[in-house]
GROMACS .gro file of C-alpha atoms in nm:
model
  395
    1MET     CA    1   0.000   0.000   0.000
    2THR     CA    2   0.145   0.339  -0.097
    3CYS     CA    3   0.179   0.608   0.169
    4GLN     CA    4  -0.043   0.902   0.085
    5LYS     CA    5   0.133   1.238   0.104
    6LEU     CA    6   0.038   1.447   0.408
    7TRP     CA    7   0.277   1.743   0.399
    8THR     CA    8   0.145   1.932   0.098
    9ARG     CA    9   0.161   2.308   0.041
   10ASN     CA   10  -0.209   2.336   0.118
   11PHE     CA   11  -0.176   2.148   0.447
   12ILE     CA   12   0.121   2.358   0.562
   13ALA     CA   13  -0.068   2.678   0.473
   14LEU     CA   14  -0.366   2.563   0.680
   15ILE     CA   15  -0.146   2.480   0.981
   16ALA     CA   16   0.002   2.831   0.961
   17ALA     CA   17  -0.340   2.994   0.917
   18ASN     CA   18  -0.477   2.807   1.218
   19GLY     CA   19  -0.174   2.900   1.427
   20PHE     CA   20  -0.200   3.270   1.344
   21LEU     CA   21  -0.576   3.264   1.410
   22PHE     CA   22  -0.523   3.120   1.759
   23ALA     CA   23  -0.231   3.356   1.826
   24SER     CA   24  -0.464   3.651   1.767
   25PHE     CA   25  -0.722   3.490   1.997
   26HIS     CA   26  -0.474   3.412   2.277
   27PHE     CA   27  -0.322   3.762   2.264
   28LEU     CA   28  -0.661   3.885   2.383
   29LEU     CA   29  -0.778   3.599   2.606
   30PRO     CA   30  -0.607   3.723   2.926
   31THR     CA   31  -0.601   4.092   2.829
   32ILE     CA   32  -0.939   4.203   2.695
   33THR     CA   33  -1.105   4.194   3.038
   34VAL     CA   34  -0.809   4.378   3.193
   35TYR     CA   35  -0.839   4.642   2.921
   36ALA     CA   36  -1.215   4.671   2.978
   37ALA     CA   37  -1.160   4.715   3.354
   38SER     CA   38  -0.915   4.996   3.282
   39LEU     CA   39  -1.197   5.172   3.093
   40GLY     CA   40  -1.424   5.150   3.397
   41ALA     CA   41  -1.626   4.841   3.305
   42THR     CA   42  -1.842   4.700   3.584
   43GLY     CA   43  -1.807   4.346   3.712
   44ALA     CA   44  -2.119   4.245   3.519
   45GLN     CA   45  -1.981   4.396   3.198
   46ILE     CA   46  -1.648   4.220   3.245
   47GLY     CA   47  -1.828   3.890   3.298
   48LEU     CA   48  -2.031   3.950   2.983
   49ILE     CA   49  -1.719   4.035   2.783
   50GLY     CA   50  -1.560   3.710   2.898
   51GLY     CA   51  -1.861   3.486   2.838
   52ILE     CA   52  -2.048   3.622   2.539
   53PHE     CA   53  -1.765   3.536   2.299
   54GLY     CA   54  -1.815   3.160   2.332
   55TYR     CA   55  -2.192   3.172   2.298
   56SER     CA   56  -2.162   3.396   1.993
   57ALA     CA   57  -1.931   3.138   1.832
   58ILE     CA   58  -2.178   2.860   1.914
   59PHE     CA   59  -2.463   3.057   1.757
   60ILE     CA   60  -2.293   3.114   1.422
   61ARG     CA   61  -2.194   2.748   1.395
   62LEU     CA   62  -2.564   2.658   1.384
   63PHE     CA   63  -2.564   2.797   1.030
   64THR     CA   64  -2.257   2.629   0.885
   65ASP     CA   65  -2.469   2.422   0.645
   66THR     CA   66  -2.633   2.737   0.514
   67GLY     CA   67  -2.292   2.898   0.465
   68VAL     CA   68  -2.147   2.599   0.280
   69ARG     CA   69  -2.446   2.582   0.046
   70ALA     CA   70  -2.446   2.954  -0.028
   71PHE     CA   71  -2.075   3.040  -0.041
   72GLY     CA   72  -1.852   2.733   0.007
   73LYS     CA   73  -1.604   2.656   0.284
   74LYS     CA   74  -1.320   2.886   0.176
   75LYS     CA   75  -1.535   3.198   0.145
   76CYS     CA   76  -1.683   3.126   0.488
   77LEU     CA   77  -1.330   3.096   0.627
   78TYR     CA   78  -1.232   3.429   0.467
   79ALA     CA   79  -1.547   3.593   0.607
   80GLY     CA   80  -1.468   3.466   0.957
   81LEU     CA   81  -1.111   3.595   0.947
   82LEU     CA   82  -1.226   3.936   0.820
   83LEU     CA   83  -1.479   3.958   1.104
   84CYS     CA   84  -1.195   3.883   1.349
   85VAL     CA   85  -0.992   4.170   1.203
   86ALA     CA   86  -1.291   4.407   1.210
   87SER     CA   87  -1.374   4.325   1.573
   88VAL     CA   88  -1.020   4.387   1.700
   89LEU     CA   89  -1.017   4.712   1.506
   90GLY     CA   90  -1.339   4.795   1.693
   91TYR     CA   91  -1.170   4.734   2.030
   92MET     CA   92  -0.902   4.983   1.930
   93LEU     CA   93  -1.121   5.255   1.775
   94PHE     CA   94  -1.410   5.255   2.025
   95PRO     CA   95  -1.266   5.243   2.379
   96SER     CA   96  -1.579   5.189   2.589
   97ALA     CA   97  -1.719   4.887   2.771
   98ASP     CA   98  -2.042   4.879   2.567
   99ALA     CA   99  -1.850   4.898   2.239
  100ILE     CA  100  -1.621   4.616   2.350
  101ILE     CA  101  -1.923   4.398   2.431
  102PHE     CA  102  -2.064   4.458   2.082
  103ALA     CA  103  -1.724   4.395   1.919
  104ARG     CA  104  -1.687   4.081   2.130
  105VAL     CA  105  -2.007   3.943   1.978
  106ILE     CA  106  -1.870   4.010   1.629
  107HIS     CA  107  -1.538   3.852   1.725
  108GLY     CA  108  -1.716   3.539   1.847
  109LEU     CA  109  -1.900   3.512   1.517
  110GLY     CA  110  -1.574   3.546   1.324
  111PHE     CA  111  -1.387   3.300   1.545
  112GLY     CA  112  -1.671   3.049   1.523
  113LEU     CA  113  -1.664   3.061   1.144
  114SER     CA  114  -1.285   3.056   1.119
  115THR     CA  115  -1.219   2.762   1.350
  116THR     CA  116  -1.500   2.555   1.199
  117PHE     CA  117  -1.405   2.598   0.835
  118ALA     CA  118  -1.028   2.582   0.888
  119ALA     CA  119  -1.073   2.238   1.046
  120ALA     CA  120  -1.325   2.131   0.780
  121ILE     CA  121  -1.091   2.227   0.494
  122ALA     CA  122  -0.801   2.054   0.672
  123ALA     CA  123  -1.011   1.737   0.693
  124ASP     CA  124  -1.065   1.757   0.316
  125VAL     CA  125  -0.694   1.814   0.246
  126ILE     CA  126  -0.563   1.537   0.473
  127PRO     CA  127  -0.568   1.184   0.321
  128ALA     CA  128  -0.847   0.986   0.489
  129ALA     CA  129  -0.609   0.706   0.590
  130ARG     CA  130  -0.390   0.956   0.779
  131ARG     CA  131  -0.663   1.181   0.921
  132GLY     CA  132  -0.581   1.120   1.288
  133GLU     CA  133  -0.214   1.199   1.234
  134GLY     CA  134  -0.296   1.500   1.016
  135ILE     CA  135  -0.545   1.653   1.259
  136GLY     CA  136  -0.285   1.617   1.533
  137TYR     CA  137  -0.031   1.814   1.330
  138PHE     CA  138  -0.300   2.065   1.224
  139GLY     CA  139  -0.350   2.162   1.589
  140MET     CA  140   0.020   2.226   1.650
  141GLY     CA  141  -0.011   2.592   1.555
  142SER     CA  142  -0.285   2.652   1.809
  143THR     CA  143  -0.077   2.468   2.072
  144VAL     CA  144   0.220   2.700   2.019
  145ALA     CA  145  -0.015   2.999   2.030
  146MET     CA  146  -0.167   2.884   2.360
  147ALA     CA  147   0.180   2.850   2.513
  148LEU     CA  148   0.334   3.178   2.395
  149ALA     CA  149   0.066   3.430   2.297
  150PRO     CA  150  -0.099   3.501   2.639
  151ALA     CA  151   0.229   3.612   2.800
  152PHE     CA  152   0.320   3.818   2.493
  153GLY     CA  153  -0.027   3.976   2.496
  154LEU     CA  154   0.014   4.080   2.860
  155TYR     CA  155   0.354   4.228   2.776
  156LEU     CA  156   0.208   4.428   2.487
  157LEU     CA  157  -0.082   4.555   2.699
  158ALA     CA  158   0.163   4.674   2.963
  159GLU     CA  159   0.335   4.879   2.691
  160SER     CA  160   0.022   5.004   2.513
  161ALA     CA  161  -0.324   4.875   2.424
  162ILE     CA  162  -0.263   5.004   2.071
  163TRP     CA  163   0.036   4.772   2.040
  164LEU     CA  164  -0.172   4.479   2.162
  165PHE     CA  165  -0.456   4.535   1.914
  166THR     CA  166  -0.218   4.611   1.627
  167ALA     CA  167  -0.035   4.282   1.686
  168SER     CA  168  -0.365   4.093   1.702
  169ILE     CA  169  -0.482   4.248   1.375
  170ALA     CA  170  -0.146   4.175   1.211
  171VAL     CA  171  -0.149   3.803   1.292
  172SER     CA  172  -0.515   3.780   1.186
  173LEU     CA  173  -0.417   3.924   0.849
  174LEU     CA  174  -0.134   3.670   0.830
  175ALA     CA  175  -0.393   3.399   0.895
  176LEU     CA  176  -0.600   3.538   0.607
  177MET     CA  177  -0.296   3.535   0.378
  178MET     CA  178  -0.212   3.175   0.468
  179ALA     CA  179  -0.574   3.070   0.415
  180TYR     CA  180  -0.569   3.233   0.071
  181ALA     CA  181  -0.245   3.046  -0.007
  182CYS     CA  182  -0.433   2.719   0.036
  183LYS     CA  183  -0.548   2.653  -0.320
  184THR     CA  184  -0.790   2.368  -0.262
  185LYS     CA  185  -1.080   2.309  -0.495
  186GLU     CA  186  -1.407   2.230  -0.327
  187ALA     CA  187  -1.562   1.905  -0.437
  188VAL     CA  188  -1.888   1.939  -0.620
  189THR     CA  189  -2.133   1.729  -0.423
  190GLU     CA  190  -2.504   1.686  -0.464
  191LEU     CA  191  -2.623   1.795  -0.122
  192PRO     CA  192  -2.964   1.691   0.007
  193PRO     CA  193  -3.219   1.965   0.068
  194THR     CA  194  -3.191   2.156   0.393
  195PRO     CA  195  -3.412   1.982   0.651
  196PRO     CA  196  -3.702   2.173   0.807
  197LEU     CA  197  -3.598   2.409   1.087
  198ARG     CA  198  -3.809   2.234   1.351
  199SER     CA  199  -3.629   1.904   1.291
  200SER     CA  200  -3.279   2.039   1.229
  201ILE     CA  201  -3.205   2.266   1.528
  202ARG     CA  202  -3.071   1.971   1.727
  203ASN     CA  203  -2.869   1.846   1.431
  204ARG     CA  204  -2.732   2.194   1.366
  205LEU     CA  205  -2.598   2.202   1.720
  206CYS     CA  206  -2.489   1.837   1.720
  207GLU     CA  207  -2.442   1.659   1.387
  208HIS     CA  208  -2.650   1.344   1.350
  209GLY     CA  209  -2.459   1.032   1.453
  210THR     CA  210  -2.198   1.210   1.669
  211ALA     CA  211  -2.381   1.203   2.005
  212GLY     CA  212  -2.122   0.978   2.173
  213PRO     CA  213  -1.808   1.185   2.110
  214SER     CA  214  -2.014   1.506   2.149
  215LEU     CA  215  -2.104   1.423   2.509
  216LEU     CA  216  -1.743   1.335   2.581
  217THR     CA  217  -1.627   1.663   2.427
  218ILE     CA  218  -1.860   1.863   2.655
  219LEU     CA  219  -1.715   1.689   2.960
  220PHE     CA  220  -1.359   1.735   2.839
  221GLY     CA  221  -1.429   2.102   2.763
  222ALA     CA  222  -1.518   2.155   3.129
  223GLY     CA  223  -1.205   1.972   3.245
  224TYR     CA  224  -0.974   2.135   2.994
  225GLY     CA  225  -1.104   2.489   3.040
  226SER     CA  226  -1.082   2.465   3.418
  227VAL     CA  227  -0.711   2.378   3.412
  228ASN     CA  228  -0.626   2.648   3.157
  229THR     CA  229  -0.818   2.913   3.350
  230PHE     CA  230  -0.771   2.822   3.717
  231ILE     CA  231  -0.424   2.666   3.740
  232ALA     CA  232  -0.273   3.004   3.835
  233MET     CA  233  -0.533   3.044   4.113
  234LEU     CA  234  -0.461   2.692   4.238
  235ALA     CA  235  -0.087   2.770   4.245
  236ALA     CA  236  -0.151   3.095   4.435
  237GLU     CA  237  -0.369   2.909   4.686
  238LYS     CA  238  -0.080   2.665   4.743
  239SER     CA  239   0.177   2.953   4.751
  240VAL     CA  240   0.360   2.807   4.448
  241GLU     CA  241   0.544   3.060   4.229
  242ASN     CA  242   0.631   3.049   3.856
  243ALA     CA  243   0.318   2.848   3.774
  244GLY     CA  244   0.345   2.970   3.413
  245LEU     CA  245   0.602   2.694   3.362
  246PHE     CA  246   0.311   2.449   3.385
  247PHE     CA  247   0.206   2.545   3.031
  248VAL     CA  248   0.561   2.549   2.896
  249ILE     CA  249   0.620   2.187   3.002
  250GLY     CA  250   0.263   2.090   2.915
  251THR     CA  251   0.297   2.228   2.563
  252LEU     CA  252   0.621   2.033   2.512
  253PHE     CA  253   0.441   1.709   2.591
  254VAL     CA  254   0.145   1.805   2.372
  255PHE     CA  255   0.396   1.819   2.086
  256ILE     CA  256   0.528   1.476   2.180
  257SER     CA  257   0.187   1.310   2.212
  258ARG     CA  258   0.005   1.444   1.906
  259PRO     CA  259   0.196   1.271   1.622
  260PHE     CA  260   0.202   0.937   1.806
  261GLY     CA  261  -0.161   0.966   1.908
  262GLY     CA  262  -0.266   1.045   1.552
  263ARG     CA  263  -0.087   0.743   1.408
  264LEU     CA  264  -0.232   0.523   1.681
  265LEU     CA  265  -0.584   0.648   1.600
  266ASP     CA  266  -0.541   0.586   1.227
  267ARG     CA  267  -0.426   0.230   1.294
  268TYR     CA  268  -0.646   0.117   1.585
  269GLY     CA  269  -0.933   0.368   1.608
  270ALA     CA  270  -1.037   0.650   1.840
  271PHE     CA  271  -1.064   0.448   2.159
  272ALA     CA  272  -0.696   0.352   2.142
  273VAL     CA  273  -0.620   0.722   2.201
  274VAL     CA  274  -0.922   0.845   2.401
  275LEU     CA  275  -0.896   0.589   2.683
  276PRO     CA  276  -0.524   0.635   2.768
  277GLY     CA  277  -0.562   1.010   2.712
  278ALA     CA  278  -0.838   1.027   2.974
  279VAL     CA  279  -0.632   0.823   3.222
  280SER     CA  280  -0.335   1.057   3.170
  281TYR     CA  281  -0.552   1.364   3.225
  282LEU     CA  282  -0.699   1.214   3.544
  283LEU     CA  283  -0.347   1.151   3.672
  284ALA     CA  284  -0.259   1.515   3.600
  285LEU     CA  285  -0.557   1.637   3.803
  286GLY     CA  286  -0.476   1.407   4.094
  287ILE     CA  287  -0.113   1.522   4.106
  288MET     CA  288  -0.222   1.888   4.082
  289ILE     CA  289  -0.450   1.845   4.383
  290MET     CA  290  -0.178   1.680   4.594
  291ALA     CA  291   0.112   1.901   4.478
  292ASP     CA  292   0.255   2.148   4.727
  293SER     CA  293   0.554   2.264   4.521
  294LEU     CA  294   0.644   2.376   4.171
  295THR     CA  295   0.802   2.035   4.108
  296GLY     CA  296   0.469   1.865   4.175
  297LEU     CA  297   0.284   2.098   3.937
  298LEU     CA  298   0.543   2.037   3.665
  299VAL     CA  299   0.506   1.661   3.702
  300ALA     CA  300   0.130   1.714   3.665
  301SER     CA  301   0.194   1.923   3.353
  302VAL     CA  302   0.362   1.624   3.185
  303PHE     CA  303   0.044   1.415   3.218
  304TYR     CA  304  -0.169   1.719   3.131
  305GLY     CA  305   0.022   1.764   2.805
  306LEU     CA  306   0.006   1.395   2.716
  307GLY     CA  307  -0.367   1.377   2.795
  308ALA     CA  308  -0.478   1.701   2.630
  309GLY     CA  309  -0.251   1.642   2.332
  310ALA     CA  310  -0.416   1.305   2.276
  311LEU     CA  311  -0.780   1.391   2.352
  312LEU     CA  312  -0.839   1.714   2.157
  313PRO     CA  313  -0.742   1.587   1.808
  314ALA     CA  314  -0.881   1.239   1.879
  315LEU     CA  315  -1.230   1.370   1.961
  316LEU     CA  316  -1.231   1.594   1.652
  317THR     CA  317  -1.105   1.316   1.424
  318TRP     CA  318  -1.357   1.073   1.572
  319MET     CA  319  -1.643   1.307   1.474
  320LEU     CA  320  -1.500   1.369   1.126
  321ASN     CA  321  -1.468   0.995   1.066
  322MET     CA  322  -1.833   0.938   1.159
  323VAL     CA  323  -1.976   1.156   0.880
  324ARG     CA  324  -1.963   1.180   0.500
  325SER     CA  325  -1.707   1.415   0.347
  326ASP     CA  326  -1.979   1.669   0.260
  327ARG     CA  327  -2.066   1.684   0.634
  328HIS     CA  328  -1.714   1.769   0.755
  329SER     CA  329  -1.811   2.133   0.815
  330ALA     CA  330  -2.107   2.024   1.029
  331ALA     CA  331  -1.893   1.774   1.224
  332SER     CA  332  -1.625   2.037   1.281
  333ALA     CA  333  -1.891   2.283   1.402
  334THR     CA  334  -2.026   2.017   1.637
  335PHE     CA  335  -1.682   1.959   1.791
  336TYR     CA  336  -1.618   2.327   1.858
  337ASN     CA  337  -1.975   2.383   1.980
  338MET     CA  338  -1.950   2.101   2.232
  339LEU     CA  339  -1.605   2.216   2.344
  340ASP     CA  340  -1.730   2.575   2.391
  341ILE     CA  341  -2.045   2.461   2.573
  342GLY     CA  342  -1.837   2.252   2.812
  343THR     CA  343  -1.575   2.523   2.861
  344SER     CA  344  -1.814   2.819   2.904
  345THR     CA  345  -2.060   2.637   3.129
  346GLY     CA  346  -1.782   2.468   3.325
  347LEU     CA  347  -1.603   2.796   3.395
  348ILE     CA  348  -1.921   2.959   3.523
  349VAL     CA  349  -2.019   2.666   3.749
  350LEU     CA  350  -1.670   2.570   3.866
  351GLY     CA  351  -1.562   2.931   3.914
  352THR     CA  352  -1.865   2.993   4.136
  353LEU     CA  353  -1.791   2.671   4.325
  354ALA     CA  354  -1.428   2.772   4.379
  355GLY     CA  355  -1.545   3.091   4.549
  356SER     CA  356  -1.710   2.874   4.816
  357VAL     CA  357  -1.476   2.577   4.858
  358GLY     CA  358  -1.140   2.695   4.719
  359TYR     CA  359  -0.951   2.583   4.411
  360THR     CA  360  -0.803   2.263   4.554
  361HIS     CA  361  -1.147   2.125   4.637
  362MET     CA  362  -1.289   2.260   4.311
  363PHE     CA  363  -1.039   2.048   4.117
  364MET     CA  364  -1.171   1.742   4.298
  365TYR     CA  365  -1.500   1.808   4.121
  366VAL     CA  366  -1.307   1.842   3.794
  367MET     CA  367  -1.160   1.498   3.864
  368GLY     CA  368  -1.517   1.373   3.904
  369ILE     CA  369  -1.606   1.516   3.562
  370MET     CA  370  -1.310   1.345   3.398
  371ALA     CA  371  -1.384   1.019   3.581
  372LEU     CA  372  -1.734   1.035   3.429
  373PHE     CA  373  -1.569   1.100   3.091
  374LEU     CA  374  -1.360   0.784   3.131
  375LEU     CA  375  -1.658   0.573   3.240
  376LEU     CA  376  -1.867   0.688   2.943
  377ALA     CA  377  -1.575   0.627   2.704
  378VAL     CA  378  -1.532   0.273   2.839
  379PHE     CA  379  -1.908   0.214   2.807
  380GLN     CA  380  -1.904   0.334   2.445
  381TYR     CA  381  -1.599   0.116   2.374
  382TYR     CA  382  -1.765  -0.201   2.499
  383HIS     CA  383  -2.099  -0.109   2.342
  384ARG     CA  384  -1.923  -0.060   2.007
  385SER     CA  385  -1.734  -0.389   2.050
  386GLU     CA  386  -2.062  -0.574   2.107
  387GLN     CA  387  -2.209  -0.415   1.793
  388VAL     CA  388  -1.908  -0.524   1.585
  389LEU     CA  389  -1.934  -0.880   1.718
  390ALA     CA  390  -2.307  -0.891   1.645
  391GLU     CA  391  -2.250  -0.767   1.290
  392ALA     CA  392  -1.974  -1.025   1.239
  393GLU     CA  393  -2.202  -1.307   1.356
  394GLU     CA  394  -2.468  -1.200   1.105
  395LEU     CA  395  -2.226  -1.230   0.813
   0.00000   0.00000   0.00000
């Protein structure tokens, strides 16, 4: 069997576009609320600025089918990136809390379109037999952005908000240039008619046939978002300094796990990656809870990187493999919707809980969420195995 080529010009352009898109996002993730507070935003406005972005992204993904039918995947990707540029320009030109809230809605719409269609186009570009490996590499750009961009964004804000927003606009434009450099031709497919609205709302939020990995993605979104957001608070509660090194070490092990996890998925299926990834993430949480030094947190970061690096691309690839090629946009939208629902809802609930019980005890609840993830994954694995055996007996 010949090895299908993965590293094409189009694939490399998409990795770069995705990386620049997430760099722009992570520049602003820790800084936009700080900037809003400096303008006199109230606590309620700051909370809205932080939360409305995710729900705006979820909303626009409900209409990915409509966008594909009307304009195609690449034009939808361009539109999303242009909305990202316009929204950051709005932050810079209209320095008021109300204007930032409005621009944040626009930014969520643009980010929702961009992430969905970048992943959908990548799924089309990657050879089907190497999709797990390819999706793992595709996410490398966003991994680098998550590790480096937040600290750089805080540095730029300390110098000047104008510098921060200019840098965010610049990398968004680079993402647009890289997306344009991807010269894929969209397959002409006879698409079935759009289903009636009353029967398609659920399917627009969660693509038909992807309920299993969708539920797991919601749970992982809560677990993943809680670590990314609250690890610094946990370290402060334990009087541990230099907690930022957690993400440096974690990112290193994400890089190590993704190529191997992708190849494992392509050869043995999603469960071969999801189950050990969940165990690794549970170990990370347990070590974080018990750690009382920086060394303990860094040991936890190793298992965090291995677990997150395995689970994120595996869940996305699992959904993409469950649908026809003309439904890749819908499957990609489902993945990001479920991740955002889990992250946004988890942060609200767990953040409120932490205010009452502290961050150490809050992470015990996060362990419970990931234990439920593992139990459901094992259940789906054995349920799927029974189905395969039943089908084999019928032949």
